[in-house]
């Protein structure tokens, strides 16, 4: 059965945890879907993970559309969310609605994700009114890396906690059905979650949320450049793949590949 907003809220009401994976292509989406991951986010983290950039800022609308289409082909049941890239929703409300509408129309994703709090609340309200479900994203927001300076935990000072609470309330009141909390202290995330009506998904926000999201390449250990504290690796993917590739290279060099069975008669 396809995952819908209704089934996600049912899970929240019943206290069942929601799983979400950020990924970008057909085969990884297919694997996530086959094991019953609830939501797939086509994250702009593809800037670092797929493109090899130092941040997410260069990701374009065309790239998000391309990768969301690939994911859509692999996923039959998961709820697909497309991440709106930097500068695709900040220029004007009209442009933002047009871009979000384009993503939904062209990719058939079920929702869009936007980074930011009170400053995007009006836009969130308008998007939900035209029928586009919105996921908010507060705490550490990678598109503001040049303001933050570096990835950091947000919600340590009284001022930051106050801002997080205001942003959370503004997004929720504007109609965001889900809010991602990134790099927020457990105690602060717990307080936001306990008073929430929307679905709260954490990444580096502790266990008191409705669910968790991690990047596919982090889960399977493909991305070795750095490992944030909140990542749990379930496979040493890069190590295993390198072993296989070394083996392949050796077999070619020794003349062991291809064998007669692997050749046409
Ligand atoms: O871009 C992304 O993958 C994300 C998640 C890690 C929340 O924003």
PDB file of N, CA and C in Angstrom, residues 70-158:
ATOM      1  N   UNK A  70      14.252   9.962 -11.237  1.00  0.00           N
ATOM      2  CA  UNK A  70      14.942   8.654 -11.108  1.00  0.00           C
ATOM      3  C   UNK A  70      14.406   7.900  -9.895  1.00  0.00           C
ATOM      4  N   UNK A  71      14.267   8.611  -8.780  1.00  0.00           N
ATOM      5  CA  UNK A  71      13.773   7.988  -7.540  1.00  0.00           C
ATOM      6  C   UNK A  71      12.338   7.503  -7.731  1.00  0.00           C
ATOM      7  N   UNK A  72      11.520   8.316  -8.393  1.00  0.00           N
ATOM      8  CA  UNK A  72      10.111   7.946  -8.598  1.00  0.00           C
ATOM      9  C   UNK A  72       9.992   6.617  -9.356  1.00  0.00           C
ATOM     10  N   UNK A  73      10.939   6.375 -10.291  1.00  0.00           N
ATOM     11  CA  UNK A  73      10.887   5.128 -11.073  1.00  0.00           C
ATOM     12  C   UNK A  73      11.223   3.916 -10.208  1.00  0.00           C
ATOM     13  N   UNK A  74      12.002   4.143  -9.130  1.00  0.00           N
ATOM     14  CA  UNK A  74      12.411   3.017  -8.290  1.00  0.00           C
ATOM     15  C   UNK A  74      11.448   2.740  -7.149  1.00  0.00           C
ATOM     16  N   UNK A  75      10.668   3.743  -6.764  1.00  0.00           N
ATOM     17  CA  UNK A  75       9.816   3.595  -5.568  1.00  0.00           C
ATOM     18  C   UNK A  75       8.357   3.426  -5.945  1.00  0.00           C
ATOM     19  N   UNK A  76       7.760   2.352  -5.438  1.00  0.00           N
ATOM     20  CA  UNK A  76       6.348   2.112  -5.723  1.00  0.00           C
ATOM     21  C   UNK A  76       5.458   2.611  -4.597  1.00  0.00           C
ATOM     22  N   UNK A  77       5.962   2.471  -3.350  1.00  0.00           N
ATOM     23  CA  UNK A  77       5.083   2.735  -2.208  1.00  0.00           C
ATOM     24  C   UNK A  77       5.531   3.880  -1.327  1.00  0.00           C
ATOM     25  N   UNK A  78       6.832   4.146  -1.288  1.00  0.00           N
ATOM     26  CA  UNK A  78       7.342   5.176  -0.369  1.00  0.00           C
ATOM     27  C   UNK A  78       6.787   6.554  -0.745  1.00  0.00           C
ATOM     28  N   UNK A  79       6.705   7.417   0.249  1.00  0.00           N
ATOM     29  CA  UNK A  79       6.225   8.793   0.072  1.00  0.00           C
ATOM     30  C   UNK A  79       7.434   9.640  -0.329  1.00  0.00           C
ATOM     31  N   UNK A  80       7.391  10.210  -1.529  1.00  0.00           N
ATOM     32  CA  UNK A  80       8.584  10.897  -2.056  1.00  0.00           C
ATOM     33  C   UNK A  80       8.499  12.414  -1.854  1.00  0.00           C
ATOM     34  N   UNK A  81       9.560  12.943  -1.271  1.00  0.00           N
ATOM     35  CA  UNK A  81       9.648  14.391  -0.996  1.00  0.00           C
ATOM     36  C   UNK A  81      10.829  14.952  -1.788  1.00  0.00           C
ATOM     37  N   UNK A  82      10.590  16.022  -2.533  1.00  0.00           N
ATOM     38  CA  UNK A  82      11.682  16.661  -3.289  1.00  0.00           C
ATOM     39  C   UNK A  82      12.174  17.880  -2.512  1.00  0.00           C
ATOM     40  N   UNK A  83      13.491  17.977  -2.391  1.00  0.00           N
ATOM     41  CA  UNK A  83      14.100  19.080  -1.644  1.00  0.00           C
ATOM     42  C   UNK A  83      14.272  20.274  -2.589  1.00  0.00           C
ATOM     43  N   UNK A  84      13.757  21.431  -2.223  1.00  0.00           N
ATOM     44  CA  UNK A  84      13.896  22.604  -3.094  1.00  0.00           C
ATOM     45  C   UNK A  84      15.294  23.202  -2.889  1.00  0.00           C
ATOM     46  N   UNK A  85      16.055  23.352  -3.995  1.00  0.00           N
ATOM     47  CA  UNK A  85      17.432  23.814  -3.817  1.00  0.00           C
ATOM     48  C   UNK A  85      17.543  25.307  -3.509  1.00  0.00           C
ATOM     49  N   UNK A  86      18.712  25.667  -3.039  1.00  0.00           N
ATOM     50  CA  UNK A  86      19.051  27.052  -2.697  1.00  0.00           C
ATOM     51  C   UNK A  86      18.691  27.981  -3.858  1.00  0.00           C
ATOM     52  N   UNK A  87      17.977  29.047  -3.545  1.00  0.00           N
ATOM     53  CA  UNK A  87      17.591  30.109  -4.488  1.00  0.00           C
ATOM     54  C   UNK A  87      16.458  29.731  -5.436  1.00  0.00           C
ATOM     55  N   UNK A  88      15.820  28.567  -5.168  1.00  0.00           N
ATOM     56  CA  UNK A  88      14.675  28.222  -6.012  1.00  0.00           C
ATOM     57  C   UNK A  88      13.384  28.699  -5.356  1.00  0.00           C
ATOM     58  N   UNK A  89      13.463  29.149  -4.091  1.00  0.00           N
ATOM     59  CA  UNK A  89      12.236  29.602  -3.404  1.00  0.00           C
ATOM     60  C   UNK A  89      12.455  30.876  -2.587  1.00  0.00           C
ATOM     61  N   UNK A  90      13.644  31.485  -2.739  1.00  0.00           N
ATOM     62  CA  UNK A  90      13.934  32.671  -1.934  1.00  0.00           C
ATOM     63  C   UNK A  90      13.718  33.994  -2.672  1.00  0.00           C
ATOM     64  N   UNK A  91      13.660  33.935  -4.007  1.00  0.00           N
ATOM     65  CA  UNK A  91      13.638  35.189  -4.784  1.00  0.00           C
ATOM     66  C   UNK A  91      12.304  35.933  -4.638  1.00  0.00           C
ATOM     67  N   UNK A  92      11.207  35.225  -4.849  1.00  0.00           N
ATOM     68  CA  UNK A  92       9.887  35.838  -4.643  1.00  0.00           C
ATOM     69  C   UNK A  92       8.874  34.718  -4.421  1.00  0.00           C
ATOM     70  N   UNK A  93       7.765  35.078  -3.803  1.00  0.00           N
ATOM     71  CA  UNK A  93       6.722  34.078  -3.536  1.00  0.00           C
ATOM     72  C   UNK A  93       6.222  33.478  -4.852  1.00  0.00           C
ATOM     73  N   UNK A  94       6.038  34.336  -5.849  1.00  0.00           N
ATOM     74  CA  UNK A  94       5.513  33.869  -7.146  1.00  0.00           C
ATOM     75  C   UNK A  94       6.458  32.840  -7.767  1.00  0.00           C
ATOM     76  N   UNK A  95       7.761  33.207  -7.778  1.00  0.00           N
ATOM     77  CA  UNK A  95       8.769  32.321  -8.371  1.00  0.00           C
ATOM     78  C   UNK A  95       8.813  30.993  -7.591  1.00  0.00           C
ATOM     79  N   UNK A  96       8.722  31.104  -6.254  1.00  0.00           N
ATOM     80  CA  UNK A  96       8.786  29.908  -5.402  1.00  0.00           C
ATOM     81  C   UNK A  96       7.622  28.970  -5.686  1.00  0.00           C
ATOM     82  N   UNK A  97       6.411  29.552  -5.797  1.00  0.00           N
ATOM     83  CA  UNK A  97       5.225  28.717  -6.062  1.00  0.00           C
ATOM     84  C   UNK A  97       5.358  28.066  -7.445  1.00  0.00           C
ATOM     85  N   UNK A  98       5.851  28.857  -8.394  1.00  0.00           N
ATOM     86  CA  UNK A  98       6.038  28.334  -9.751  1.00  0.00           C
ATOM     87  C   UNK A  98       7.032  27.158  -9.743  1.00  0.00           C
ATOM     88  N   UNK A  99       8.164  27.334  -9.041  1.00  0.00           N
ATOM     89  CA  UNK A  99       9.191  26.284  -9.002  1.00  0.00           C
ATOM     90  C   UNK A  99       8.709  25.030  -8.264  1.00  0.00           C
ATOM     91  N   UNK A 100       8.026  25.247  -7.129  1.00  0.00           N
ATOM     92  CA  UNK A 100       7.527  24.079  -6.382  1.00  0.00           C
ATOM     93  C   UNK A 100       6.474  23.360  -7.223  1.00  0.00           C
ATOM     94  N   UNK A 101       5.628  24.131  -7.879  1.00  0.00           N
ATOM     95  CA  UNK A 101       4.592  23.545  -8.743  1.00  0.00           C
ATOM     96  C   UNK A 101       5.214  22.744  -9.868  1.00  0.00           C
ATOM     97  N   UNK A 102       6.294  23.274 -10.426  1.00  0.00           N
ATOM     98  CA  UNK A 102       6.991  22.590 -11.521  1.00  0.00           C
ATOM     99  C   UNK A 102       7.541  21.242 -11.041  1.00  0.00           C
ATOM    100  N   UNK A 103       8.135  21.251  -9.855  1.00  0.00           N
ATOM    101  CA  UNK A 103       8.693  20.004  -9.300  1.00  0.00           C
ATOM    102  C   UNK A 103       7.591  18.961  -9.131  1.00  0.00           C
ATOM    103  N   UNK A 104       6.470  19.375  -8.557  1.00  0.00           N
ATOM    104  CA  UNK A 104       5.377  18.421  -8.326  1.00  0.00           C
ATOM    105  C   UNK A 104       4.802  17.921  -9.667  1.00  0.00           C
ATOM    106  N   UNK A 105       4.581  18.850 -10.595  1.00  0.00           N
ATOM    107  CA  UNK A 105       3.994  18.465 -11.891  1.00  0.00           C
ATOM    108  C   UNK A 105       4.907  17.535 -12.684  1.00  0.00           C
ATOM    109  N   UNK A 106       6.204  17.883 -12.734  1.00  0.00           N
ATOM    110  CA  UNK A 106       7.117  17.123 -13.605  1.00  0.00           C
ATOM    111  C   UNK A 106       7.592  15.812 -12.984  1.00  0.00           C
ATOM    112  N   UNK A 107       7.701  15.777 -11.646  1.00  0.00           N
ATOM    113  CA  UNK A 107       8.275  14.571 -11.029  1.00  0.00           C
ATOM    114  C   UNK A 107       7.224  13.650 -10.413  1.00  0.00           C
ATOM    115  N   UNK A 108       6.078  14.213 -10.072  1.00  0.00           N
ATOM    116  CA  UNK A 108       5.011  13.492  -9.366  1.00  0.00           C
ATOM    117  C   UNK A 108       5.384  13.185  -7.912  1.00  0.00           C
ATOM    118  N   UNK A 109       6.391  13.900  -7.375  1.00  0.00           N
ATOM    119  CA  UNK A 109       6.691  13.780  -5.939  1.00  0.00           C
ATOM    120  C   UNK A 109       5.456  14.232  -5.171  1.00  0.00           C
ATOM    121  N   UNK A 110       5.369  13.792  -3.911  1.00  0.00           N
ATOM    122  CA  UNK A 110       4.155  14.081  -3.141  1.00  0.00           C
ATOM    123  C   UNK A 110       4.264  15.361  -2.315  1.00  0.00           C
ATOM    124  N   UNK A 111       5.506  15.841  -2.110  1.00  0.00           N
ATOM    125  CA  UNK A 111       5.679  17.029  -1.262  1.00  0.00           C
ATOM    126  C   UNK A 111       7.019  17.677  -1.567  1.00  0.00           C
ATOM    127  N   UNK A 112       7.177  18.905  -1.101  1.00  0.00           N
ATOM    128  CA  UNK A 112       8.470  19.585  -1.244  1.00  0.00           C
ATOM    129  C   UNK A 112       9.005  19.918   0.148  1.00  0.00           C
ATOM    130  N   UNK A 113      10.324  20.024   0.256  1.00  0.00           N
ATOM    131  CA  UNK A 113      10.942  20.437   1.526  1.00  0.00           C
ATOM    132  C   UNK A 113      11.659  21.764   1.317  1.00  0.00           C
ATOM    133  N   UNK A 114      11.466  22.659   2.274  1.00  0.00           N
ATOM    134  CA  UNK A 114      12.105  23.976   2.226  1.00  0.00           C
ATOM    135  C   UNK A 114      12.851  24.209   3.534  1.00  0.00           C
ATOM    136  N   UNK A 115      14.026  24.797   3.463  1.00  0.00           N
ATOM    137  CA  UNK A 115      14.756  25.145   4.682  1.00  0.00           C
ATOM    138  C   UNK A 115      14.306  26.523   5.167  1.00  0.00           C
ATOM    139  N   UNK A 116      14.195  26.656   6.494  1.00  0.00           N
ATOM    140  CA  UNK A 116      13.858  27.974   7.046  1.00  0.00           C
ATOM    141  C   UNK A 116      12.660  27.918   7.964  1.00  0.00           C
ATOM    142  N   UNK A 117      12.473  29.000   8.763  1.00  0.00           N
ATOM    143  CA  UNK A 117      11.384  29.059   9.745  1.00  0.00           C
ATOM    144  C   UNK A 117      10.390  30.150   9.417  1.00  0.00           C
ATOM    145  N   UNK A 118      10.254  31.117  10.356  1.00  0.00           N
ATOM    146  CA  UNK A 118       9.231  32.168  10.208  1.00  0.00           C
ATOM    147  C   UNK A 118       9.337  32.897   8.874  1.00  0.00           C
ATOM    148  N   UNK A 119      10.573  33.049   8.382  1.00  0.00           N
ATOM    149  CA  UNK A 119      10.756  33.821   7.132  1.00  0.00           C
ATOM    150  C   UNK A 119      10.110  33.156   5.913  1.00  0.00           C
ATOM    151  N   UNK A 120       9.826  31.856   6.011  1.00  0.00           N
ATOM    152  CA  UNK A 120       9.177  31.200   4.853  1.00  0.00           C
ATOM    153  C   UNK A 120       7.736  30.787   5.180  1.00  0.00           C
ATOM    154  N   UNK A 121       7.243  31.214   6.370  1.00  0.00           N
ATOM    155  CA  UNK A 121       5.915  30.765   6.809  1.00  0.00           C
ATOM    156  C   UNK A 121       4.813  31.177   5.834  1.00  0.00           C
ATOM    157  N   UNK A 122       4.884  32.401   5.332  1.00  0.00           N
ATOM    158  CA  UNK A 122       3.853  32.877   4.407  1.00  0.00           C
ATOM    159  C   UNK A 122       3.843  32.017   3.130  1.00  0.00           C
ATOM    160  N   UNK A 123       5.049  31.699   2.657  1.00  0.00           N
ATOM    161  CA  UNK A 123       5.169  30.855   1.458  1.00  0.00           C
ATOM    162  C   UNK A 123       4.593  29.460   1.722  1.00  0.00           C
ATOM    163  N   UNK A 124       4.918  28.912   2.905  1.00  0.00           N
ATOM    164  CA  UNK A 124       4.402  27.579   3.263  1.00  0.00           C
ATOM    165  C   UNK A 124       2.873  27.604   3.251  1.00  0.00           C
ATOM    166  N   UNK A 125       2.314  28.672   3.801  1.00  0.00           N
ATOM    167  CA  UNK A 125       0.853  28.819   3.839  1.00  0.00           C
ATOM    168  C   UNK A 125       0.288  28.800   2.416  1.00  0.00           C
ATOM    169  N   UNK A 126       0.920  29.600   1.541  1.00  0.00           N
ATOM    170  CA  UNK A 126       0.402  29.704   0.158  1.00  0.00           C
ATOM    171  C   UNK A 126       0.550  28.376  -0.587  1.00  0.00           C
ATOM    172  N   UNK A 127       1.668  27.687  -0.377  1.00  0.00           N
ATOM    173  CA  UNK A 127       1.877  26.402  -1.065  1.00  0.00           C
ATOM    174  C   UNK A 127       0.826  25.384  -0.632  1.00  0.00           C
ATOM    175  N   UNK A 128       0.569  25.341   0.661  1.00  0.00           N
ATOM    176  CA  UNK A 128      -0.410  24.349   1.137  1.00  0.00           C
ATOM    177  C   UNK A 128      -1.809  24.696   0.610  1.00  0.00           C
ATOM    178  N   UNK A 129      -2.087  26.024   0.464  1.00  0.00           N
ATOM    179  CA  UNK A 129      -3.407  26.433  -0.058  1.00  0.00           C
ATOM    180  C   UNK A 129      -3.579  26.012  -1.513  1.00  0.00           C
ATOM    181  N   UNK A 130      -2.453  25.978  -2.292  1.00  0.00           N
ATOM    182  CA  UNK A 130      -2.622  25.553  -3.691  1.00  0.00           C
ATOM    183  C   UNK A 130      -2.481  24.034  -3.842  1.00  0.00           C
ATOM    184  N   UNK A 131      -2.332  23.351  -2.712  1.00  0.00           N
ATOM    185  CA  UNK A 131      -2.348  21.880  -2.762  1.00  0.00           C
ATOM    186  C   UNK A 131      -0.985  21.216  -2.774  1.00  0.00           C
ATOM    187  N   UNK A 132       0.042  21.958  -2.348  1.00  0.00           N
ATOM    188  CA  UNK A 132       1.379  21.340  -2.300  1.00  0.00           C
ATOM    189  C   UNK A 132       1.768  21.101  -0.835  1.00  0.00           C
ATOM    190  N   UNK A 133       1.834  19.840  -0.414  1.00  0.00           N
ATOM    191  CA  UNK A 133       2.245  19.555   0.963  1.00  0.00           C
ATOM    192  C   UNK A 133       3.711  19.975   1.191  1.00  0.00           C
ATOM    193  N   UNK A 134       3.965  20.588   2.343  1.00  0.00           N
ATOM    194  CA  UNK A 134       5.294  21.139   2.604  1.00  0.00           C
ATOM    195  C   UNK A 134       5.937  20.540   3.854  1.00  0.00           C
ATOM    196  N   UNK A 135       7.222  20.230   3.708  1.00  0.00           N
ATOM    197  CA  UNK A 135       8.055  19.805   4.846  1.00  0.00           C
ATOM    198  C   UNK A 135       8.973  20.983   5.173  1.00  0.00           C
ATOM    199  N   UNK A 136       9.002  21.375   6.443  1.00  0.00           N
ATOM    200  CA  UNK A 136       9.922  22.437   6.875  1.00  0.00           C
ATOM    201  C   UNK A 136      11.235  21.814   7.343  1.00  0.00           C
ATOM    202  N   UNK A 137      12.257  22.628   7.498  1.00  0.00           N
ATOM    203  CA  UNK A 137      13.573  22.112   7.924  1.00  0.00           C
ATOM    204  C   UNK A 137      14.240  23.224   8.727  1.00  0.00           C
ATOM    205  N   UNK A 138      14.393  22.986  10.038  1.00  0.00           N
ATOM    206  CA  UNK A 138      15.029  23.997  10.896  1.00  0.00           C
ATOM    207  C   UNK A 138      16.136  23.351  11.742  1.00  0.00           C
ATOM    208  N   UNK A 139      16.825  24.190  12.523  1.00  0.00           N
ATOM    209  CA  UNK A 139      18.008  23.732  13.258  1.00  0.00           C
ATOM    210  C   UNK A 139      19.191  24.127  12.391  1.00  0.00           C
ATOM    211  N   UNK A 140      20.126  23.184  12.161  1.00  0.00           N
ATOM    212  CA  UNK A 140      21.189  23.489  11.202  1.00  0.00           C
ATOM    213  C   UNK A 140      20.607  23.317   9.799  1.00  0.00           C
ATOM    214  N   UNK A 141      20.674  24.364   9.005  1.00  0.00           N
ATOM    215  CA  UNK A 141      20.134  24.321   7.641  1.00  0.00           C
ATOM    216  C   UNK A 141      21.303  24.515   6.661  1.00  0.00           C
ATOM    217  N   UNK A 142      21.699  23.445   5.954  1.00  0.00           N
ATOM    218  CA  UNK A 142      22.921  23.494   5.128  1.00  0.00           C
ATOM    219  C   UNK A 142      22.936  24.594   4.062  1.00  0.00           C
ATOM    220  N   UNK A 143      21.749  25.041   3.606  1.00  0.00           N
ATOM    221  CA  UNK A 143      21.762  26.105   2.592  1.00  0.00           C
ATOM    222  C   UNK A 143      22.241  27.439   3.176  1.00  0.00           C
ATOM    223  N   UNK A 144      22.286  27.531   4.513  1.00  0.00           N
ATOM    224  CA  UNK A 144      22.781  28.766   5.155  1.00  0.00           C
ATOM    225  C   UNK A 144      24.198  28.568   5.690  1.00  0.00           C
ATOM    226  N   UNK A 145      24.949  27.659   5.091  1.00  0.00           N
ATOM    227  CA  UNK A 145      26.300  27.349   5.561  1.00  0.00           C
ATOM    228  C   UNK A 145      27.186  28.601   5.633  1.00  0.00           C
ATOM    229  N   UNK A 146      26.968  29.534   4.709  1.00  0.00           N
ATOM    230  CA  UNK A 146      27.823  30.730   4.719  1.00  0.00           C
ATOM    231  C   UNK A 146      27.482  31.683   5.862  1.00  0.00           C
ATOM    232  N   UNK A 147      26.300  31.496   6.481  1.00  0.00           N
ATOM    233  CA  UNK A 147      25.957  32.266   7.685  1.00  0.00           C
ATOM    234  C   UNK A 147      26.501  31.499   8.895  1.00  0.00           C
ATOM    235  N   UNK A 148      26.247  30.175   8.928  1.00  0.00           N
ATOM    236  CA  UNK A 148      26.705  29.368  10.074  1.00  0.00           C
ATOM    237  C   UNK A 148      28.237  29.278  10.123  1.00  0.00           C
ATOM    238  N   UNK A 149      28.863  29.245   8.969  1.00  0.00           N
ATOM    239  CA  UNK A 149      30.322  29.099   8.931  1.00  0.00           C
ATOM    240  C   UNK A 149      30.770  27.656   8.838  1.00  0.00           C
ATOM    241  N   UNK A 150      30.075  26.763   9.563  1.00  0.00           N
ATOM    242  CA  UNK A 150      30.396  25.326   9.550  1.00  0.00           C
ATOM    243  C   UNK A 150      29.185  24.582  10.122  1.00  0.00           C
ATOM    244  N   UNK A 151      29.088  23.267   9.858  1.00  0.00           N
ATOM    245  CA  UNK A 151      27.969  22.524  10.460  1.00  0.00           C
ATOM    246  C   UNK A 151      28.019  22.635  11.979  1.00  0.00           C
ATOM    247  N   UNK A 152      26.908  22.961  12.619  1.00  0.00           N
ATOM    248  CA  UNK A 152      26.918  23.135  14.078  1.00  0.00           C
ATOM    249  C   UNK A 152      25.585  22.721  14.706  1.00  0.00           C
ATOM    250  N   UNK A 153      25.635  22.478  16.003  1.00  0.00           N
ATOM    251  CA  UNK A 153      24.416  22.175  16.744  1.00  0.00           C
ATOM    252  C   UNK A 153      23.698  23.502  17.010  1.00  0.00           C
ATOM    253  N   UNK A 154      22.388  23.522  16.723  1.00  0.00           N
ATOM    254  CA  UNK A 154      21.609  24.748  16.931  1.00  0.00           C
ATOM    255  C   UNK A 154      20.605  24.497  18.058  1.00  0.00           C
ATOM    256  N   UNK A 155      20.628  25.366  19.080  1.00  0.00           N
ATOM    257  CA  UNK A 155      19.690  25.198  20.197  1.00  0.00           C
ATOM    258  C   UNK A 155      20.431  25.036  21.511  1.00  0.00           C
ATOM    259  N   UNK A 156      21.643  25.590  21.556  1.00  0.00           N
ATOM    260  CA  UNK A 156      22.414  25.501  22.803  1.00  0.00           C
ATOM    261  C   UNK A 156      22.148  26.741  23.667  1.00  0.00           C
ATOM    262  N   UNK A 157      21.984  27.901  23.040  1.00  0.00           N
ATOM    263  CA  UNK A 157      21.766  29.128  23.813  1.00  0.00           C
ATOM    264  C   UNK A 157      20.261  29.398  23.935  1.00  0.00           C
ATOM    265  N   UNK A 158      19.909  30.215  24.937  1.00  0.00           N
ATOM    266  CA  UNK A 158      18.493  30.578  25.149  1.00  0.00           C
ATOM    267  C   UNK A 158      17.920  31.250  23.905  1.00  0.00           C
TER     268      UNK A 158
END
